[in-house]
Coordinates of C-alpha atoms in Angstrom, one line a residue:
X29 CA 162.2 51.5 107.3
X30 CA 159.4 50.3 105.4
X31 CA 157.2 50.7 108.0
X32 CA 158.0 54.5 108.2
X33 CA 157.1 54.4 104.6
X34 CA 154.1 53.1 105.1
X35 CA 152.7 55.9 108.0
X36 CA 154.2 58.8 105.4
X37 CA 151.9 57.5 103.0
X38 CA 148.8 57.7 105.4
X39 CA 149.7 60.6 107.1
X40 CA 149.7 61.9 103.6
X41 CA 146.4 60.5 102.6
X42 CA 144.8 62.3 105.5
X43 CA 146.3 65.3 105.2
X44 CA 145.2 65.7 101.3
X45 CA 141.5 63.9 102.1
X46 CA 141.2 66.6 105.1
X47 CA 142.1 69.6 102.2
X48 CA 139.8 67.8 99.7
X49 CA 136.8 67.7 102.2
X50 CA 137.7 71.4 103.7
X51 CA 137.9 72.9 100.4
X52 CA 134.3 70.9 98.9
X53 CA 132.4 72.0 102.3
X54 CA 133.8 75.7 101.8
X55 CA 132.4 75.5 97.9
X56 CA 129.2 74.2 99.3
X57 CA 129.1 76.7 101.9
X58 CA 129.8 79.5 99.3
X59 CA 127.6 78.0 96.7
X60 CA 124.6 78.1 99.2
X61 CA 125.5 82.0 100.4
X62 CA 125.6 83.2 97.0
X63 CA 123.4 80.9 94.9
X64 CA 120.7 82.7 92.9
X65 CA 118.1 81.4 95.4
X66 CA 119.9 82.4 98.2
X67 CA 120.3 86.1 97.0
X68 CA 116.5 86.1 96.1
X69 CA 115.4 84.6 99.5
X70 CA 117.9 87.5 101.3
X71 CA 116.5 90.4 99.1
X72 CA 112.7 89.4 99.9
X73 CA 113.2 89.9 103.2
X74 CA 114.7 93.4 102.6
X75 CA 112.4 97.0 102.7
X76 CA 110.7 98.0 99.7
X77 CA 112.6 101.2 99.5
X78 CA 116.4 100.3 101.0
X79 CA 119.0 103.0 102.2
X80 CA 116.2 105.9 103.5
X81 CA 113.7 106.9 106.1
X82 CA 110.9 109.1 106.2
X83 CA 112.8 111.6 107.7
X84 CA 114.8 112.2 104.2
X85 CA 111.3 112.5 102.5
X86 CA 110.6 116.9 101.8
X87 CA 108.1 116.0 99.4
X88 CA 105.5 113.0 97.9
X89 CA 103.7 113.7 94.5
X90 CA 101.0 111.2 94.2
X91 CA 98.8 110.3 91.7
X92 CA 95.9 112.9 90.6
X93 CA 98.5 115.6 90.6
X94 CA 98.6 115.4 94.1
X95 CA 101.7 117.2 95.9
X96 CA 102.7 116.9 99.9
X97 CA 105.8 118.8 100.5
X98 CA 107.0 119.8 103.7
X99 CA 109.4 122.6 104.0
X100 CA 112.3 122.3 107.0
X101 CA 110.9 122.4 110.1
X102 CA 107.6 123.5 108.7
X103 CA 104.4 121.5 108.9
X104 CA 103.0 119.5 105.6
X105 CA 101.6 121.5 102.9
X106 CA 98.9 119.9 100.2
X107 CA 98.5 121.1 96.6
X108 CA 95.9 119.8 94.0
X109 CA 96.6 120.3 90.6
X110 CA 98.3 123.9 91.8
X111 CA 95.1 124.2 94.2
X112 CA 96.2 124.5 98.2
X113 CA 94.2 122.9 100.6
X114 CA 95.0 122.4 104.3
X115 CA 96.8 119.2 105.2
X116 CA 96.5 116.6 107.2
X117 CA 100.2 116.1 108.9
X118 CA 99.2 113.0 110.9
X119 CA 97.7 111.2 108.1
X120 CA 100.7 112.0 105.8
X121 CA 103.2 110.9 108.5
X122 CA 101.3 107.6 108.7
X123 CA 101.4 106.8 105.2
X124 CA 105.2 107.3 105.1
X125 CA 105.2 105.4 108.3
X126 CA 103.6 102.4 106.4
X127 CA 105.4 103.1 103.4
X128 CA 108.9 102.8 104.9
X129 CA 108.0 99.5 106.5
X130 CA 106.7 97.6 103.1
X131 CA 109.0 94.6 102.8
X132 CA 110.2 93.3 99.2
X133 CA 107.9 90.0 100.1
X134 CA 108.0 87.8 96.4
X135 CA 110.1 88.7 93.8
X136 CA 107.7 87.8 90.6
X137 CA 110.1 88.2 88.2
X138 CA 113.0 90.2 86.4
X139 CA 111.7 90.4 82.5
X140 CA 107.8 90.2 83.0
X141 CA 104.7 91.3 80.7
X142 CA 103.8 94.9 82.5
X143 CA 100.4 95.0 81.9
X144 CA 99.6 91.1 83.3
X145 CA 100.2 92.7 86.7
X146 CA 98.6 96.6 85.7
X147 CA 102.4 98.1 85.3
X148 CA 101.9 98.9 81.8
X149 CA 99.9 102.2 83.3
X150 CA 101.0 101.9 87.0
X151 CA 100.0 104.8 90.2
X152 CA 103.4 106.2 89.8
X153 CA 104.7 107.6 93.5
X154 CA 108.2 109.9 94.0
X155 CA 109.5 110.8 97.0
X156 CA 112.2 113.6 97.1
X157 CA 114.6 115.4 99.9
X158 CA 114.0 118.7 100.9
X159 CA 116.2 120.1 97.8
X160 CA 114.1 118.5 95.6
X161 CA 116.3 115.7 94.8
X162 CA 114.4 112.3 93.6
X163 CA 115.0 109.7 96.3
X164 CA 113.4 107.0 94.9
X165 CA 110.1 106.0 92.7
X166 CA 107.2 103.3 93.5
X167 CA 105.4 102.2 90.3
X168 CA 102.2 100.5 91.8
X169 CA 100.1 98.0 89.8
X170 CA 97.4 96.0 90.7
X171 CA 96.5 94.0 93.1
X172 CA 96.7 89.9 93.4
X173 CA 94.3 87.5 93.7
X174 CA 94.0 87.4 97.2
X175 CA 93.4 91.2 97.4
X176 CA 96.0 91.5 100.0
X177 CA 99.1 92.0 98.3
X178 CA 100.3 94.5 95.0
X179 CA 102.6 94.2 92.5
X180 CA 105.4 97.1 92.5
X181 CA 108.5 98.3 90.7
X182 CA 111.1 100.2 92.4
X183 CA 113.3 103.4 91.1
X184 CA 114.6 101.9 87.9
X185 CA 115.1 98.4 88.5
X186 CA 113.5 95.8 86.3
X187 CA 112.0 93.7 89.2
X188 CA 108.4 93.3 89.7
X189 CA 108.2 92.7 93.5
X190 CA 104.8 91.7 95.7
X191 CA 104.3 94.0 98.7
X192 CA 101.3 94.2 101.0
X193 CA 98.2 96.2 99.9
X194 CA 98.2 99.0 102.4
X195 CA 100.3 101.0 99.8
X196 CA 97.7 101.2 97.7
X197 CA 95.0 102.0 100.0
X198 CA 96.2 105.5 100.5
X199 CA 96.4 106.1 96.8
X200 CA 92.7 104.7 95.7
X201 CA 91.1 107.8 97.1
X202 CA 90.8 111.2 96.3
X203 CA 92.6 114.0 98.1
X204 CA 90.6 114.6 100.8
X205 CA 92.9 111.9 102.1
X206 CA 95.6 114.0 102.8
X207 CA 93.3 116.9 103.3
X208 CA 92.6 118.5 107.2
X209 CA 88.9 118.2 107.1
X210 CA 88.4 119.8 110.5
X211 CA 86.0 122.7 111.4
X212 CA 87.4 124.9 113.5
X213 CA 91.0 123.4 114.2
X214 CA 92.5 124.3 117.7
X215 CA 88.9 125.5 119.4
X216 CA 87.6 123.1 122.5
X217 CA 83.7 123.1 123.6
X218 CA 84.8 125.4 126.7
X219 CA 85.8 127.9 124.5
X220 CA 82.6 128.4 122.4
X221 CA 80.7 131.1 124.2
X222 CA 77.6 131.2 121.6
X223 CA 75.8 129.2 118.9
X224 CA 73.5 131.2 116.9
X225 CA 71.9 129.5 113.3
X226 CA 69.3 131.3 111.6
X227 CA 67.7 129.4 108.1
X228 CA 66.6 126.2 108.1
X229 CA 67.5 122.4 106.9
X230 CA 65.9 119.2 106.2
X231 CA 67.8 116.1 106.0
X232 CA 66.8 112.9 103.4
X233 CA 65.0 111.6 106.3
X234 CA 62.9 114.4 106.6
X235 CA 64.4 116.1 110.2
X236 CA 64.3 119.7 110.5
X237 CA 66.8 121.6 111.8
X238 CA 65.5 125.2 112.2
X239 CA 67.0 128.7 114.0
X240 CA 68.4 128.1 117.7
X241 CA 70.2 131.3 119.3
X242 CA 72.2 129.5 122.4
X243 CA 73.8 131.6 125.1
X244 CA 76.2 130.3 127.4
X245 CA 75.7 131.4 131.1
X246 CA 76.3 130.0 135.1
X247 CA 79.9 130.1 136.1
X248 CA 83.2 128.5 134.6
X249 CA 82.8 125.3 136.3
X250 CA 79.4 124.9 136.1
X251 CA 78.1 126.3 132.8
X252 CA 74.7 126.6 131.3
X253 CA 73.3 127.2 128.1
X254 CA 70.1 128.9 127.0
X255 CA 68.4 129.0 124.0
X256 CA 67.2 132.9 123.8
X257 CA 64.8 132.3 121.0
X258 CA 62.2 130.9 123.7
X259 CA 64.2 131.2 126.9
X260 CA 64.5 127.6 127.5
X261 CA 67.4 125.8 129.1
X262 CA 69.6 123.8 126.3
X263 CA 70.6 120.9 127.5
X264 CA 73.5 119.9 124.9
X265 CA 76.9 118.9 126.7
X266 CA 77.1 115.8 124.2
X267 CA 76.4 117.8 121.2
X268 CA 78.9 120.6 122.2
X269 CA 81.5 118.6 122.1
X270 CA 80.7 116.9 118.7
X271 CA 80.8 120.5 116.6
X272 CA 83.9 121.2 118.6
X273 CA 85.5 118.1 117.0
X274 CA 83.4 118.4 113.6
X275 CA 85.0 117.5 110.3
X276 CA 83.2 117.8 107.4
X277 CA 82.8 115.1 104.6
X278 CA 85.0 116.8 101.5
X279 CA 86.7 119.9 100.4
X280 CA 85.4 120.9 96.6
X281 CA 87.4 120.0 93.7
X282 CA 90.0 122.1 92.1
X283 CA 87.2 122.6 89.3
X284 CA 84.0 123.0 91.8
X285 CA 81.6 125.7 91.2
X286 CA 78.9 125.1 92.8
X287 CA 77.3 128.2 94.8
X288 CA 77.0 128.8 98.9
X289 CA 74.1 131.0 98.2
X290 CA 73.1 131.1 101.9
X291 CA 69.6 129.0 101.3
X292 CA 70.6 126.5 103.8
X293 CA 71.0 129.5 106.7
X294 CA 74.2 130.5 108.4
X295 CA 75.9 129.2 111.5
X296 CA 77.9 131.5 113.5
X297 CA 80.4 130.1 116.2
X298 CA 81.1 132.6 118.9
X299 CA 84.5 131.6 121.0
X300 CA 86.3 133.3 124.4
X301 CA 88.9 134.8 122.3
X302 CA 86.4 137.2 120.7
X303 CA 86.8 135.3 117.4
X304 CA 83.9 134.0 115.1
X305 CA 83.4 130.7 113.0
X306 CA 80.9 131.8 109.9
X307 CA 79.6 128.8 108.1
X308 CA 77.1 129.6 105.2
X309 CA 75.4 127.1 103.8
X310 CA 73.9 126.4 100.4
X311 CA 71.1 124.2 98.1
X312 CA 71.4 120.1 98.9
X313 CA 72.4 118.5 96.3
X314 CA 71.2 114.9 94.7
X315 CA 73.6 113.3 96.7
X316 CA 72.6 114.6 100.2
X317 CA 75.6 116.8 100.5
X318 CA 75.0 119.7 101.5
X319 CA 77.6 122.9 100.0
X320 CA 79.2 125.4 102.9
X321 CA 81.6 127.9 103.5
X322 CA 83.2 129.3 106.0
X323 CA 84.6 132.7 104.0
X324 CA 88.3 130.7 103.0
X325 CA 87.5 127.0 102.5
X326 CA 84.4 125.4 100.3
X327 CA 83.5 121.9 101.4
X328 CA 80.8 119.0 101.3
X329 CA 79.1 118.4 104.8
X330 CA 76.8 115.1 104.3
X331 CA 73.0 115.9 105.7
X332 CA 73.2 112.5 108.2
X333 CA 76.1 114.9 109.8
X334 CA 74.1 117.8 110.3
X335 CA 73.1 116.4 114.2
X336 CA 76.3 116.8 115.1
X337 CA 76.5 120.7 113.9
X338 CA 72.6 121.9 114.4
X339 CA 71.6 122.0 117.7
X340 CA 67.9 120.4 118.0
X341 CA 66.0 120.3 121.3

């Protein structure tokens, strides 16, 4: 009987020490899953902007009064400061590509001094649906000391996170970023049928470009070009297909004035479809830039690009 007693007891003692133990290593467990650490450590692994995709985004204002909206199922659009310009879709799908990837990768701190990490007067960046709803805000500040990382603030929460740098490198330049810089969008080489320029350029290194007149001739798999200002065969297959694919170096500022007066000479781009590209060009500037326009769009071309839109022998 007392024996009986006895196993009770230790069958008892087990029984609670197993309970005591189950219930300290479900604390411990618990205690580790939501510690403060723990909910850091999870966070900083999450995406800058959580719960959306760039397919949500209709519109991006950007610093610089800088707006990118795209209407549904319509391409990007690009406004500056009320100004439209011709954007870039590819380059604005990228930087939402990189955007939507940013990871929350340090939290610095909840209750921090804004202006030790430049949020006092941060690059403010909104992205909004296609009913103009506001789908979140990045506050960017500057950068750390390594250069690779910057310090962030997302919609309205408190928290001053590090991300990687590449968010700010699309919003340190101007907006010729998001701009379409080409020449003559949609045209190929084998379409251009003649090159005419009449007026002539010097660059800072003292090249002259002067008139060229070229015709193209042969048959459509074996063309040939001739200049008809001296009847001479232009041999130019390389160039061709750079002032195809030209894009000039800036579009002018919403506040630009300065004149196309024609000094430079006029190109004139002759295609298969019976259309014309008319670039005029102006005075170069102190900066080498040379002022053009094409009868819509004003822009910058840089005179160490002009060998790639003047045809010399």
């Amino acid at each position: 009987m007392k024996s009986q007693g006895l196993r009770m007891d230790y069958n008892t003692k087990v029984t609670i020490t197993s309970s005591l133990l189950g219930v300290l290593t479900l604390t411990a467990v618990l205690g580790s899953v939501f510690s403060g650490q723990s909910v850091v450590q999870r966070a900083s692994q999450e995406a800058l902007m959580t719960g959306m995709g760039s397919a949500q985004v209709g519109s991006i204002s950007l610093p610089g009064g800088i707006l990118l909206d795209k209407a549904k199922g319509r391409p990007w659009t690009l406004t500056v400061q009320g100004h439209p310009y011709p954007a870039s879709s590819e380059r604005i799908e990228g930087f939402l590509t990189t955007a939507f990837e940013l990871k929350r990768e340090r939290l610095v701190g909840h209750s921090v001094t804004l202006a030790d990490y430049g949020l006092d007067k941060p690059k403010l960046v909104t992205f909004k649906d296609s009913t103009g709803k506001t789908l979140t805000e990045v506050r960017a500040g500057s950068a750390d000391s390594t250069g690779t990382k910057v310090y962030v603030q997302v919609g309205s929460a408190p928290e001053v996170w590090e991300t990687d740098r590449g968010l700010l490198r699309g919003l340190d330049t101007d907006f010729n970023t998001w701009a379409d810089l080409t020449l003559v969008p949609g045209k190929k080489a084998s379409d251009l049928t003649r090159i005419t320029y009449t007026g002539s350029l010097e660059t800072s290194d003292k090249t002259q470009y002067t008139s060229f007149d070229l015709v193209k001739g042969g048959t459509p798999d074996k063309p040939t070009w001739e200049n008809q200002l001296n009847k001479s065969a232009a041999k130019a297959d390389n160039w061709l297909n750079q002032l195809a694919n030209f894009r000039f170096g800036a579009y002018f500022g919403p506040q630009e004035t300065t004149p196309v007066d024609g000094s430079g000479g006029k190109l004139v781009l002759s295609w298969g479809d019976n259309s014309k590209t008319e670039v005029t060009f102006g005075a170069k500037d102190a900066q080498n830039r040379i002022p053009a326009s094409d009868g819509q769009r004003q822009f910058w071309i840089n005179d160490w690009a002009l060998s790639q839109l003047l045809y010399m022998p």
